[in-house]
JSON list of C-alpha atoms and ligand atoms in Angstrom, two decimals:
[
{"chain": "A", "resi": 1, "resn": "MET", "atom": "CA", "xyz": [18.62, 13.61, -10.50]},
{"chain": "A", "resi": 2, "resn": "ASP", "atom": "CA", "xyz": [15.41, 14.11, -12.47]},
{"chain": "A", "resi": 3, "resn": "GLU", "atom": "CA", "xyz": [12.65, 16.57, -11.58]},
{"chain": "A", "resi": 4, "resn": "SER", "atom": "CA", "xyz": [10.59, 14.04, -9.62]},
{"chain": "A", "resi": 5, "resn": "ALA", "atom": "CA", "xyz": [13.56, 12.91, -7.51]},
{"chain": "A", "resi": 6, "resn": "ILE", "atom": "CA", "xyz": [14.36, 16.56, -6.71]},
{"chain": "A", "resi": 7, "resn": "ALA", "atom": "CA", "xyz": [10.73, 17.13, -5.67]},
{"chain": "A", "resi": 8, "resn": "PHE", "atom": "CA", "xyz": [10.89, 14.02, -3.48]},
{"chain": "A", "resi": 9, "resn": "VAL", "atom": "CA", "xyz": [14.13, 15.01, -1.73]},
{"chain": "A", "resi": 10, "resn": "GLY", "atom": "CA", "xyz": [12.67, 18.51, -1.16]},
{"chain": "A", "resi": 11, "resn": "ARG", "atom": "CA", "xyz": [9.62, 16.93, 0.46]},
{"chain": "A", "resi": 12, "resn": "TRP", "atom": "CA", "xyz": [11.83, 14.70, 2.62]},
{"chain": "A", "resi": 13, "resn": "LEU", "atom": "CA", "xyz": [13.81, 17.74, 3.82]},
{"chain": "A", "resi": 14, "resn": "ARG", "atom": "CA", "xyz": [10.57, 19.41, 4.94]},
{"chain": "A", "resi": 15, "resn": "HIS", "atom": "CA", "xyz": [8.71, 16.34, 6.27]},
{"chain": "A", "resi": 16, "resn": "PRO", "atom": "CA", "xyz": [11.16, 13.47, 6.84]},
{"chain": "A", "resi": 17, "resn": "ARG", "atom": "CA", "xyz": [8.88, 11.28, 9.00]},
{"chain": "A", "resi": 18, "resn": "ARG", "atom": "CA", "xyz": [5.89, 11.60, 6.70]},
{"chain": "A", "resi": 19, "resn": "THR", "atom": "CA", "xyz": [7.96, 11.01, 3.58]},
{"chain": "A", "resi": 20, "resn": "GLY", "atom": "CA", "xyz": [9.68, 7.96, 5.03]},
{"chain": "A", "resi": 21, "resn": "ALA", "atom": "CA", "xyz": [12.50, 7.66, 2.48]},
{"chain": "A", "resi": 22, "resn": "ILE", "atom": "CA", "xyz": [15.11, 10.04, 1.12]},
{"chain": "A", "resi": 23, "resn": "ILE", "atom": "CA", "xyz": [14.68, 8.87, -2.48]},
{"chain": "A", "resi": 24, "resn": "PRO", "atom": "CA", "xyz": [11.65, 7.50, -4.37]},
{"chain": "A", "resi": 25, "resn": "SER", "atom": "CA", "xyz": [10.95, 3.78, -4.55]},
{"chain": "A", "resi": 26, "resn": "SER", "atom": "CA", "xyz": [13.05, 1.96, -7.15]},
{"chain": "A", "resi": 27, "resn": "ARG", "atom": "CA", "xyz": [11.64, 0.27, -10.21]},
{"chain": "A", "resi": 28, "resn": "ASP", "atom": "CA", "xyz": [12.79, -3.00, -8.67]},
{"chain": "A", "resi": 29, "resn": "LEU", "atom": "CA", "xyz": [10.56, -2.46, -5.63]},
{"chain": "A", "resi": 30, "resn": "ALA", "atom": "CA", "xyz": [7.68, -1.28, -7.82]},
{"chain": "A", "resi": 31, "resn": "ARG", "atom": "CA", "xyz": [8.01, -4.44, -9.93]},
{"chain": "A", "resi": 32, "resn": "VAL", "atom": "CA", "xyz": [8.08, -6.75, -6.88]},
{"chain": "A", "resi": 33, "resn": "ILE", "atom": "CA", "xyz": [4.93, -5.08, -5.53]},
{"chain": "A", "resi": 34, "resn": "ALA", "atom": "CA", "xyz": [2.99, -5.15, -8.82]},
{"chain": "A", "resi": 35, "resn": "GLN", "atom": "CA", "xyz": [4.02, -8.63, -9.90]},
{"chain": "A", "resi": 36, "resn": "GLY", "atom": "CA", "xyz": [3.06, -10.01, -6.51]},
{"chain": "A", "resi": 37, "resn": "LEU", "atom": "CA", "xyz": [-0.56, -9.23, -7.43]},
{"chain": "A", "resi": 38, "resn": "ASN", "atom": "CA", "xyz": [-2.30, -11.51, -9.94]},
{"chain": "A", "resi": 39, "resn": "ARG", "atom": "CA", "xyz": [-3.48, -9.51, -12.92]},
{"chain": "A", "resi": 40, "resn": "ASN", "atom": "CA", "xyz": [-7.01, -10.98, -12.96]},
{"chain": "A", "resi": 41, "resn": "ASP", "atom": "CA", "xyz": [-7.65, -11.07, -9.23]},
{"chain": "A", "resi": 42, "resn": "TYR", "atom": "CA", "xyz": [-8.53, -7.44, -8.46]},
{"chain": "A", "resi": 43, "resn": "THR", "atom": "CA", "xyz": [-11.27, -5.06, -9.55]},
{"chain": "A", "resi": 44, "resn": "THR", "atom": "CA", "xyz": [-9.74, -1.98, -7.89]},
{"chain": "A", "resi": 45, "resn": "ILE", "atom": "CA", "xyz": [-6.22, -1.17, -6.78]},
{"chain": "A", "resi": 46, "resn": "VAL", "atom": "CA", "xyz": [-5.87, 1.75, -4.37]},
{"chain": "A", "resi": 47, "resn": "GLU", "atom": "CA", "xyz": [-2.36, 2.99, -3.71]},
{"chain": "A", "resi": 48, "resn": "LEU", "atom": "CA", "xyz": [-1.69, 5.04, -0.58]},
{"chain": "A", "resi": 49, "resn": "GLY", "atom": "CA", "xyz": [1.25, 7.45, -0.56]},
{"chain": "A", "resi": 50, "resn": "ALA", "atom": "CA", "xyz": [1.94, 7.43, -4.30]},
{"chain": "A", "resi": 51, "resn": "GLY", "atom": "CA", "xyz": [4.82, 9.92, -4.04]},
{"chain": "A", "resi": 52, "resn": "THR", "atom": "CA", "xyz": [6.37, 10.44, -7.47]},
{"chain": "A", "resi": 53, "resn": "GLY", "atom": "CA", "xyz": [4.35, 7.59, -8.97]},
{"chain": "A", "resi": 54, "resn": "THR", "atom": "CA", "xyz": [6.95, 4.87, -9.48]},
{"chain": "A", "resi": 55, "resn": "VAL", "atom": "CA", "xyz": [4.83, 2.18, -7.89]},
{"chain": "A", "resi": 56, "resn": "THR", "atom": "CA", "xyz": [1.72, 3.67, -9.51]},
{"chain": "A", "resi": 57, "resn": "ARG", "atom": "CA", "xyz": [3.35, 3.14, -12.88]},
{"chain": "A", "resi": 58, "resn": "ALA", "atom": "CA", "xyz": [4.06, -0.52, -12.25]},
{"chain": "A", "resi": 59, "resn": "LEU", "atom": "CA", "xyz": [0.45, -0.97, -11.08]},
{"chain": "A", "resi": 60, "resn": "VAL", "atom": "CA", "xyz": [-0.90, 0.83, -14.16]},
{"chain": "A", "resi": 61, "resn": "GLU", "atom": "CA", "xyz": [1.26, -1.32, -16.44]},
{"chain": "A", "resi": 62, "resn": "ARG", "atom": "CA", "xyz": [-0.08, -4.47, -14.77]},
{"chain": "A", "resi": 63, "resn": "PHE", "atom": "CA", "xyz": [-3.77, -3.57, -14.29]},
{"chain": "A", "resi": 64, "resn": "GLY", "atom": "CA", "xyz": [-4.50, -0.68, -16.66]},
{"chain": "A", "resi": 65, "resn": "ALA", "atom": "CA", "xyz": [-5.08, 2.93, -15.57]},
{"chain": "A", "resi": 66, "resn": "GLU", "atom": "CA", "xyz": [-8.84, 2.45, -15.20]},
{"chain": "A", "resi": 67, "resn": "ARG", "atom": "CA", "xyz": [-8.45, 0.05, -12.26]},
{"chain": "A", "resi": 68, "resn": "VAL", "atom": "CA", "xyz": [-5.85, 2.11, -10.33]},
{"chain": "A", "resi": 69, "resn": "VAL", "atom": "CA", "xyz": [-6.51, 5.00, -7.91]},
{"chain": "A", "resi": 70, "resn": "ALA", "atom": "CA", "xyz": [-3.51, 6.65, -6.25]},
{"chain": "A", "resi": 71, "resn": "LEU", "atom": "CA", "xyz": [-3.73, 8.84, -3.15]},
{"chain": "A", "resi": 72, "resn": "GLU", "atom": "CA", "xyz": [-0.96, 11.25, -2.17]},
{"chain": "A", "resi": 73, "resn": "LEU", "atom": "CA", "xyz": [-0.83, 13.89, 0.58]},
{"chain": "A", "resi": 74, "resn": "SER", "atom": "CA", "xyz": [1.59, 16.28, -1.12]},
{"chain": "A", "resi": 75, "resn": "PRO", "atom": "CA", "xyz": [0.14, 18.21, -4.09]},
{"chain": "A", "resi": 76, "resn": "GLY", "atom": "CA", "xyz": [3.66, 18.65, -5.52]},
{"chain": "A", "resi": 77, "resn": "LEU", "atom": "CA", "xyz": [4.39, 14.91, -5.47]},
{"chain": "A", "resi": 78, "resn": "ALA", "atom": "CA", "xyz": [0.91, 14.12, -6.78]},
{"chain": "A", "resi": 79, "resn": "ARG", "atom": "CA", "xyz": [1.76, 16.33, -9.79]},
{"chain": "A", "resi": 80, "resn": "GLN", "atom": "CA", "xyz": [4.85, 14.23, -10.42]},
{"chain": "A", "resi": 81, "resn": "ALA", "atom": "CA", "xyz": [2.81, 11.03, -10.10]},
{"chain": "A", "resi": 82, "resn": "ARG", "atom": "CA", "xyz": [0.29, 12.35, -12.67]},
{"chain": "A", "resi": 83, "resn": "LYS", "atom": "CA", "xyz": [3.05, 13.30, -15.10]},
{"chain": "A", "resi": 84, "resn": "ARG", "atom": "CA", "xyz": [4.46, 9.78, -14.85]},
{"chain": "A", "resi": 85, "resn": "ASN", "atom": "CA", "xyz": [1.02, 8.19, -15.18]},
{"chain": "A", "resi": 86, "resn": "PRO", "atom": "CA", "xyz": [-1.17, 10.09, -17.62]},
{"chain": "A", "resi": 87, "resn": "GLY", "atom": "CA", "xyz": [-4.65, 8.60, -17.49]},
{"chain": "A", "resi": 88, "resn": "ALA", "atom": "CA", "xyz": [-4.36, 7.28, -13.94]},
{"chain": "A", "resi": 89, "resn": "ARG", "atom": "CA", "xyz": [-6.49, 8.81, -11.21]},
{"chain": "A", "resi": 90, "resn": "VAL", "atom": "CA", "xyz": [-4.14, 10.53, -8.71]},
{"chain": "A", "resi": 91, "resn": "VAL", "atom": "CA", "xyz": [-6.03, 12.10, -5.82]},
{"chain": "A", "resi": 92, "resn": "VAL", "atom": "CA", "xyz": [-4.52, 14.64, -3.43]},
{"chain": "A", "resi": 93, "resn": "GLY", "atom": "CA", "xyz": [-5.63, 13.68, 0.06]},
{"chain": "A", "resi": 94, "resn": "CYS", "atom": "CA", "xyz": [-4.87, 11.97, 3.31]},
{"chain": "A", "resi": 95, "resn": "ALA", "atom": "CA", "xyz": [-4.98, 8.21, 3.77]},
{"chain": "A", "resi": 96, "resn": "SER", "atom": "CA", "xyz": [-7.22, 8.85, 6.78]},
{"chain": "A", "resi": 97, "resn": "GLU", "atom": "CA", "xyz": [-9.95, 9.65, 4.20]},
{"chain": "A", "resi": 98, "resn": "LEU", "atom": "CA", "xyz": [-9.64, 6.19, 2.68]},
{"chain": "A", "resi": 99, "resn": "ASP", "atom": "CA", "xyz": [-13.06, 4.92, 3.80]},
{"chain": "A", "resi": 100, "resn": "GLY", "atom": "CA", "xyz": [-14.77, 7.73, 1.85]},
{"chain": "A", "resi": 101, "resn": "LEU", "atom": "CA", "xyz": [-12.68, 7.04, -1.25]},
{"chain": "A", "resi": 102, "resn": "LEU", "atom": "CA", "xyz": [-13.52, 3.33, -1.13]},
{"chain": "A", "resi": 103, "resn": "GLU", "atom": "CA", "xyz": [-17.25, 4.09, -1.15]},
{"chain": "A", "resi": 104, "resn": "GLU", "atom": "CA", "xyz": [-16.81, 5.40, -4.72]},
{"chain": "A", "resi": 105, "resn": "HIS", "atom": "CA", "xyz": [-15.30, 2.15, -6.01]},
{"chain": "A", "resi": 106, "resn": "ASP", "atom": "CA", "xyz": [-16.05, -1.48, -6.55]},
{"chain": "A", "resi": 107, "resn": "THR", "atom": "CA", "xyz": [-14.29, -3.12, -3.60]},
{"chain": "A", "resi": 108, "resn": "THR", "atom": "CA", "xyz": [-15.42, -6.70, -4.17]},
{"chain": "A", "resi": 109, "resn": "ARG", "atom": "CA", "xyz": [-11.85, -7.63, -5.08]},
{"chain": "A", "resi": 110, "resn": "LEU", "atom": "CA", "xyz": [-9.78, -4.84, -3.62]},
{"chain": "A", "resi": 111, "resn": "ALA", "atom": "CA", "xyz": [-6.00, -4.52, -3.42]},
{"chain": "A", "resi": 112, "resn": "LEU", "atom": "CA", "xyz": [-4.78, -1.80, -1.08]},
{"chain": "A", "resi": 113, "resn": "VAL", "atom": "CA", "xyz": [-1.14, -0.98, -1.77]},
{"chain": "A", "resi": 114, "resn": "SER", "atom": "CA", "xyz": [0.48, 1.16, 0.87]},
{"chain": "A", "resi": 115, "resn": "CYS", "atom": "CA", "xyz": [3.75, 3.00, 0.32]},
{"chain": "A", "resi": 116, "resn": "LEU", "atom": "CA", "xyz": [3.15, 4.94, 3.56]},
{"chain": "A", "resi": 117, "resn": "PRO", "atom": "CA", "xyz": [5.90, 4.95, 6.20]},
{"chain": "A", "resi": 118, "resn": "LEU", "atom": "CA", "xyz": [3.62, 3.17, 8.67]},
{"chain": "A", "resi": 119, "resn": "LEU", "atom": "CA", "xyz": [6.40, 2.37, 11.14]},
{"chain": "A", "resi": 120, "resn": "SER", "atom": "CA", "xyz": [6.43, 6.05, 12.07]},
{"chain": "A", "resi": 121, "resn": "MET", "atom": "CA", "xyz": [2.62, 6.37, 11.89]},
{"chain": "A", "resi": 122, "resn": "PRO", "atom": "CA", "xyz": [1.16, 4.00, 14.50]},
{"chain": "A", "resi": 123, "resn": "ASN", "atom": "CA", "xyz": [-2.28, 5.66, 14.59]},
{"chain": "A", "resi": 124, "resn": "MET", "atom": "CA", "xyz": [-2.56, 5.52, 10.80]},
{"chain": "A", "resi": 125, "resn": "ARG", "atom": "CA", "xyz": [-1.42, 1.89, 10.84]},
{"chain": "A", "resi": 126, "resn": "ARG", "atom": "CA", "xyz": [-4.16, 0.91, 13.30]},
{"chain": "A", "resi": 127, "resn": "SER", "atom": "CA", "xyz": [-6.77, 2.83, 11.36]},
{"chain": "A", "resi": 128, "resn": "LEU", "atom": "CA", "xyz": [-5.73, 1.22, 8.05]},
{"chain": "A", "resi": 129, "resn": "LEU", "atom": "CA", "xyz": [-5.77, -2.25, 9.59]},
{"chain": "A", "resi": 130, "resn": "GLN", "atom": "CA", "xyz": [-9.33, -1.55, 10.69]},
{"chain": "A", "resi": 131, "resn": "THR", "atom": "CA", "xyz": [-10.23, -0.37, 7.17]},
{"chain": "A", "resi": 132, "resn": "ALA", "atom": "CA", "xyz": [-8.64, -3.48, 5.70]},
{"chain": "A", "resi": 133, "resn": "ALA", "atom": "CA", "xyz": [-10.61, -5.74, 8.07]},
{"chain": "A", "resi": 134, "resn": "THR", "atom": "CA", "xyz": [-13.83, -3.90, 7.12]},
{"chain": "A", "resi": 135, "resn": "HIS", "atom": "CA", "xyz": [-13.42, -3.68, 3.34]},
{"chain": "A", "resi": 136, "resn": "LEU", "atom": "CA", "xyz": [-11.33, -6.66, 2.26]},
{"chain": "A", "resi": 137, "resn": "GLY", "atom": "CA", "xyz": [-13.42, -9.51, 1.02]},
{"chain": "A", "resi": 138, "resn": "PRO", "atom": "CA", "xyz": [-12.05, -13.06, 0.88]},
{"chain": "A", "resi": 139, "resn": "GLU", "atom": "CA", "xyz": [-10.18, -12.18, -2.33]},
{"chain": "A", "resi": 140, "resn": "GLY", "atom": "CA", "xyz": [-8.82, -8.80, -1.25]},
{"chain": "A", "resi": 141, "resn": "CYS", "atom": "CA", "xyz": [-5.43, -7.92, 0.13]},
{"chain": "A", "resi": 142, "resn": "PHE", "atom": "CA", "xyz": [-3.46, -5.13, 1.76]},
{"chain": "A", "resi": 143, "resn": "VAL", "atom": "CA", "xyz": [0.14, -4.81, 0.59]},
{"chain": "A", "resi": 144, "resn": "GLN", "atom": "CA", "xyz": [2.79, -2.87, 2.47]},
{"chain": "A", "resi": 145, "resn": "PHE", "atom": "CA", "xyz": [6.52, -2.57, 1.89]},
{"chain": "A", "resi": 146, "resn": "THR", "atom": "CA", "xyz": [9.00, -2.00, 4.67]},
{"chain": "A", "resi": 147, "resn": "TYR", "atom": "CA", "xyz": [12.72, -1.42, 5.12]},
{"chain": "A", "resi": 148, "resn": "SER", "atom": "CA", "xyz": [12.56, -3.27, 8.43]},
{"chain": "A", "resi": 149, "resn": "PRO", "atom": "CA", "xyz": [13.65, -6.94, 8.55]},
{"chain": "A", "resi": 150, "resn": "TRP", "atom": "CA", "xyz": [10.43, -7.65, 10.46]},
{"chain": "A", "resi": 151, "resn": "SER", "atom": "CA", "xyz": [6.75, -7.37, 9.66]},
{"chain": "A", "resi": 152, "resn": "PRO", "atom": "CA", "xyz": [5.48, -3.77, 9.42]},
{"chain": "A", "resi": 153, "resn": "PHE", "atom": "CA", "xyz": [2.39, -4.86, 11.42]},
{"chain": "A", "resi": 154, "resn": "PRO", "atom": "CA", "xyz": [2.42, -6.05, 15.03]},
{"chain": "A", "resi": 155, "resn": "ALA", "atom": "CA", "xyz": [0.90, -9.54, 15.10]},
{"chain": "A", "resi": 156, "resn": "GLU", "atom": "CA", "xyz": [-1.44, -8.75, 18.00]},
{"chain": "A", "resi": 157, "resn": "GLU", "atom": "CA", "xyz": [-2.98, -5.89, 16.00]},
{"chain": "A", "resi": 158, "resn": "TYR", "atom": "CA", "xyz": [-3.78, -7.76, 12.80]},
{"chain": "A", "resi": 159, "resn": "ARG", "atom": "CA", "xyz": [-4.72, -11.06, 14.46]},
{"chain": "A", "resi": 160, "resn": "ALA", "atom": "CA", "xyz": [-7.25, -9.29, 16.66]},
{"chain": "A", "resi": 161, "resn": "LEU", "atom": "CA", "xyz": [-8.94, -8.14, 13.44]},
{"chain": "A", "resi": 162, "resn": "GLY", "atom": "CA", "xyz": [-9.00, -11.59, 11.85]},
{"chain": "A", "resi": 163, "resn": "LEU", "atom": "CA", "xyz": [-6.17, -10.87, 9.41]},
{"chain": "A", "resi": 164, "resn": "ARG", "atom": "CA", "xyz": [-3.03, -12.80, 8.60]},
{"chain": "A", "resi": 165, "resn": "ALA", "atom": "CA", "xyz": [0.29, -11.47, 7.28]},
{"chain": "A", "resi": 166, "resn": "GLN", "atom": "CA", "xyz": [2.97, -12.98, 5.10]},
{"chain": "A", "resi": 167, "resn": "ARG", "atom": "CA", "xyz": [6.08, -11.72, 3.36]},
{"chain": "A", "resi": 168, "resn": "THR", "atom": "CA", "xyz": [5.59, -12.07, -0.38]},
{"chain": "A", "resi": 169, "resn": "GLY", "atom": "CA", "xyz": [8.75, -10.62, -1.87]},
{"chain": "A", "resi": 170, "resn": "ARG", "atom": "CA", "xyz": [12.02, -8.77, -1.45]},
{"chain": "A", "resi": 171, "resn": "ALA", "atom": "CA", "xyz": [13.55, -5.96, -3.46]},
{"chain": "A", "resi": 172, "resn": "TRP", "atom": "CA", "xyz": [17.27, -6.26, -2.79]},
{"chain": "A", "resi": 173, "resn": "ARG", "atom": "CA", "xyz": [18.19, -3.59, -5.31]},
{"chain": "A", "resi": 174, "resn": "ASN", "atom": "CA", "xyz": [16.04, -0.93, -3.67]},
{"chain": "A", "resi": 175, "resn": "VAL", "atom": "CA", "xyz": [17.92, 1.60, -1.52]},
{"chain": "A", "resi": 176, "resn": "PRO", "atom": "CA", "xyz": [17.59, 0.52, 1.23]},
{"chain": "A", "resi": 177, "resn": "PRO", "atom": "CA", "xyz": [16.56, -3.09, 0.45]},
{"chain": "A", "resi": 178, "resn": "ALA", "atom": "CA", "xyz": [12.87, -3.59, 1.14]},
{"chain": "A", "resi": 179, "resn": "SER", "atom": "CA", "xyz": [10.48, -6.44, 1.70]},
{"chain": "A", "resi": 180, "resn": "VAL", "atom": "CA", "xyz": [6.85, -6.65, 0.68]},
{"chain": "A", "resi": 181, "resn": "TRP", "atom": "CA", "xyz": [4.16, -7.93, 3.03]},
{"chain": "A", "resi": 182, "resn": "ARG", "atom": "CA", "xyz": [0.59, -8.91, 2.36]},
{"chain": "A", "resi": 183, "resn": "LEU", "atom": "CA", "xyz": [-2.38, -8.98, 4.73]},
{"chain": "A", "resi": 184, "resn": "THR", "atom": "CA", "xyz": [-5.47, -11.03, 3.92]},
{"chain": "A", "resi": 185, "resn": "LEU", "atom": "CA", "xyz": [-8.48, -12.27, 5.81]},
{"chain": "A", "resi": 186, "resn": "ASP", "atom": "CA", "xyz": [-7.50, -15.26, 7.91]},
{"chain": "A", "resi": 187, "resn": "ARG", "atom": "CA", "xyz": [-9.59, -18.08, 6.41]},
{"chain": "A", "resi": 188, "resn": "MET", "atom": "CA", "xyz": [-8.26, -20.63, 8.89]},
{"chain": "A", "resi": 189, "resn": "ARG", "atom": "CA", "xyz": [-9.58, -18.50, 11.70]},
{"chain": "A", "resi": 190, "resn": "ASP", "atom": "CA", "xyz": [-12.99, -18.39, 10.05]},
{"chain": "A", "resi": 191, "resn": "ALA", "atom": "CA", "xyz": [-12.91, -22.16, 9.65]},
{"chain": "A", "resi": 192, "resn": "GLN", "atom": "CA", "xyz": [-12.09, -22.58, 13.34]},
{"chain": "A", "resi": 193, "resn": "THR", "atom": "CA", "xyz": [-14.81, -20.25, 14.57]},
{"chain": "A", "resi": 194, "resn": "PRO", "atom": "CA", "xyz": [-17.69, -22.44, 15.78]},
{"chain": "A", "resi": 195, "resn": "LEU", "atom": "CA", "xyz": [-21.00, -21.64, 14.12]},
{"chain": "A", "resi": 196, "resn": "ARG", "atom": "CA", "xyz": [-23.55, -20.09, 16.43]},
{"chain": "A", "resi": 197, "resn": "PRO", "atom": "CA", "xyz": [-26.40, -22.56, 16.93]},
{"chain": "A", "resi": 198, "resn": "THR", "atom": "CA", "xyz": [-29.61, -21.42, 15.30]},
{"chain": "A", "resi": 199, "resn": "ALA", "atom": "CA", "xyz": [-32.72, -21.14, 17.46]},
{"chain": "B", "resi": 7, "resn": "SAM", "atom": "C1", "xyz": [8.00, 6.20, 0.98]},
{"chain": "B", "resi": 7, "resn": "SAM", "atom": "S1", "xyz": [7.14, 7.52, 0.18]},
{"chain": "B", "resi": 7, "resn": "SAM", "atom": "C2", "xyz": [6.45, 6.72, -1.25]},
{"chain": "B", "resi": 7, "resn": "SAM", "atom": "C3", "xyz": [7.38, 6.78, -2.41]},
{"chain": "B", "resi": 7, "resn": "SAM", "atom": "C4", "xyz": [6.74, 6.44, -3.74]},
{"chain": "B", "resi": 7, "resn": "SAM", "atom": "N1", "xyz": [6.50, 5.01, -3.87]},
{"chain": "B", "resi": 7, "resn": "SAM", "atom": "C5", "xyz": [7.64, 6.94, -4.86]},
{"chain": "B", "resi": 7, "resn": "SAM", "atom": "O1", "xyz": [8.23, 6.12, -5.55]},
{"chain": "B", "resi": 7, "resn": "SAM", "atom": "O2", "xyz": [7.81, 8.15, -5.01]},
{"chain": "B", "resi": 7, "resn": "SAM", "atom": "C6", "xyz": [5.69, 7.75, 1.17]},
{"chain": "B", "resi": 7, "resn": "SAM", "atom": "C7", "xyz": [4.69, 8.72, 0.59]},
{"chain": "B", "resi": 7, "resn": "SAM", "atom": "O3", "xyz": [3.54, 8.76, 1.44]},
{"chain": "B", "resi": 7, "resn": "SAM", "atom": "C8", "xyz": [3.04, 10.09, 1.42]},
{"chain": "B", "resi": 7, "resn": "SAM", "atom": "N2", "xyz": [2.21, 10.28, 2.63]},
{"chain": "B", "resi": 7, "resn": "SAM", "atom": "C9", "xyz": [2.61, 10.44, 3.91]},
{"chain": "B", "resi": 7, "resn": "SAM", "atom": "N3", "xyz": [1.56, 10.56, 4.72]},
{"chain": "B", "resi": 7, "resn": "SAM", "atom": "C10", "xyz": [0.45, 10.44, 3.95]},
{"chain": "B", "resi": 7, "resn": "SAM", "atom": "C11", "xyz": [-0.94, 10.45, 4.21]},
{"chain": "B", "resi": 7, "resn": "SAM", "atom": "N4", "xyz": [-1.41, 10.62, 5.46]},
{"chain": "B", "resi": 7, "resn": "SAM", "atom": "N5", "xyz": [-1.80, 10.30, 3.20]},
{"chain": "B", "resi": 7, "resn": "SAM", "atom": "C12", "xyz": [-1.35, 10.11, 1.91]},
{"chain": "B", "resi": 7, "resn": "SAM", "atom": "N6", "xyz": [-0.03, 10.09, 1.60]},
{"chain": "B", "resi": 7, "resn": "SAM", "atom": "C13", "xyz": [0.87, 10.25, 2.59]},
{"chain": "B", "resi": 7, "resn": "SAM", "atom": "C14", "xyz": [4.29, 10.94, 1.42]},
{"chain": "B", "resi": 7, "resn": "SAM", "atom": "O4", "xyz": [4.02, 12.26, 0.97]},
{"chain": "B", "resi": 7, "resn": "SAM", "atom": "C15", "xyz": [5.20, 10.15, 0.49]},
{"chain": "B", "resi": 7, "resn": "SAM", "atom": "O5", "xyz": [5.03, 10.57, -0.84]}
]
């Protein structure tokens, strides 16, 4: 095991629910996440829960360090993410501070990439869905991976906010196998909403 994997396992032993996995994300999962995002479609990519920086690295390789911001709660893991991604901006902080972080960036075409274990964080999930509904423009997206065979977001929660979800990829070689989901604004819903008559 390398230094970053040891740091990750140590973190999992202390905070299993917050860490969400016993080992870091695989390069296979990182590749599926990054390649699911078109290189020219996004001005800013914000990763939540960067851990040791495996997914960060795939994002940096695809978009360049200047477009990627990674947020990680654990200072020790953030150090590992920085080592793996010199030049990328890795911020130590909580995903609940995301709204403030977004104010500092161009969010016209925003990709939020969450590696957070949202299945065990229902309050965080609801708050991030709200943030996504507020900040995602028509071209933005919110990406989340999950080890569950089902969507990581309850349909009633994202539909109420005018979002739609779809599975965009699977990483069979990750341990455990993971799938990648994407939330976007529901354009069909907008199209079906009757225009308010003008006075
Ligand atoms: C499944 S791990 C991500 C693994 C990462 N992709 C890697 O390869 O190392 C989830 C990460 O989310 C972080 N995390 C948990 N709660 C957080 C929060 N509220 N804000 C920011 N990061 C958080 C954990 O410390 C952990 O590093």
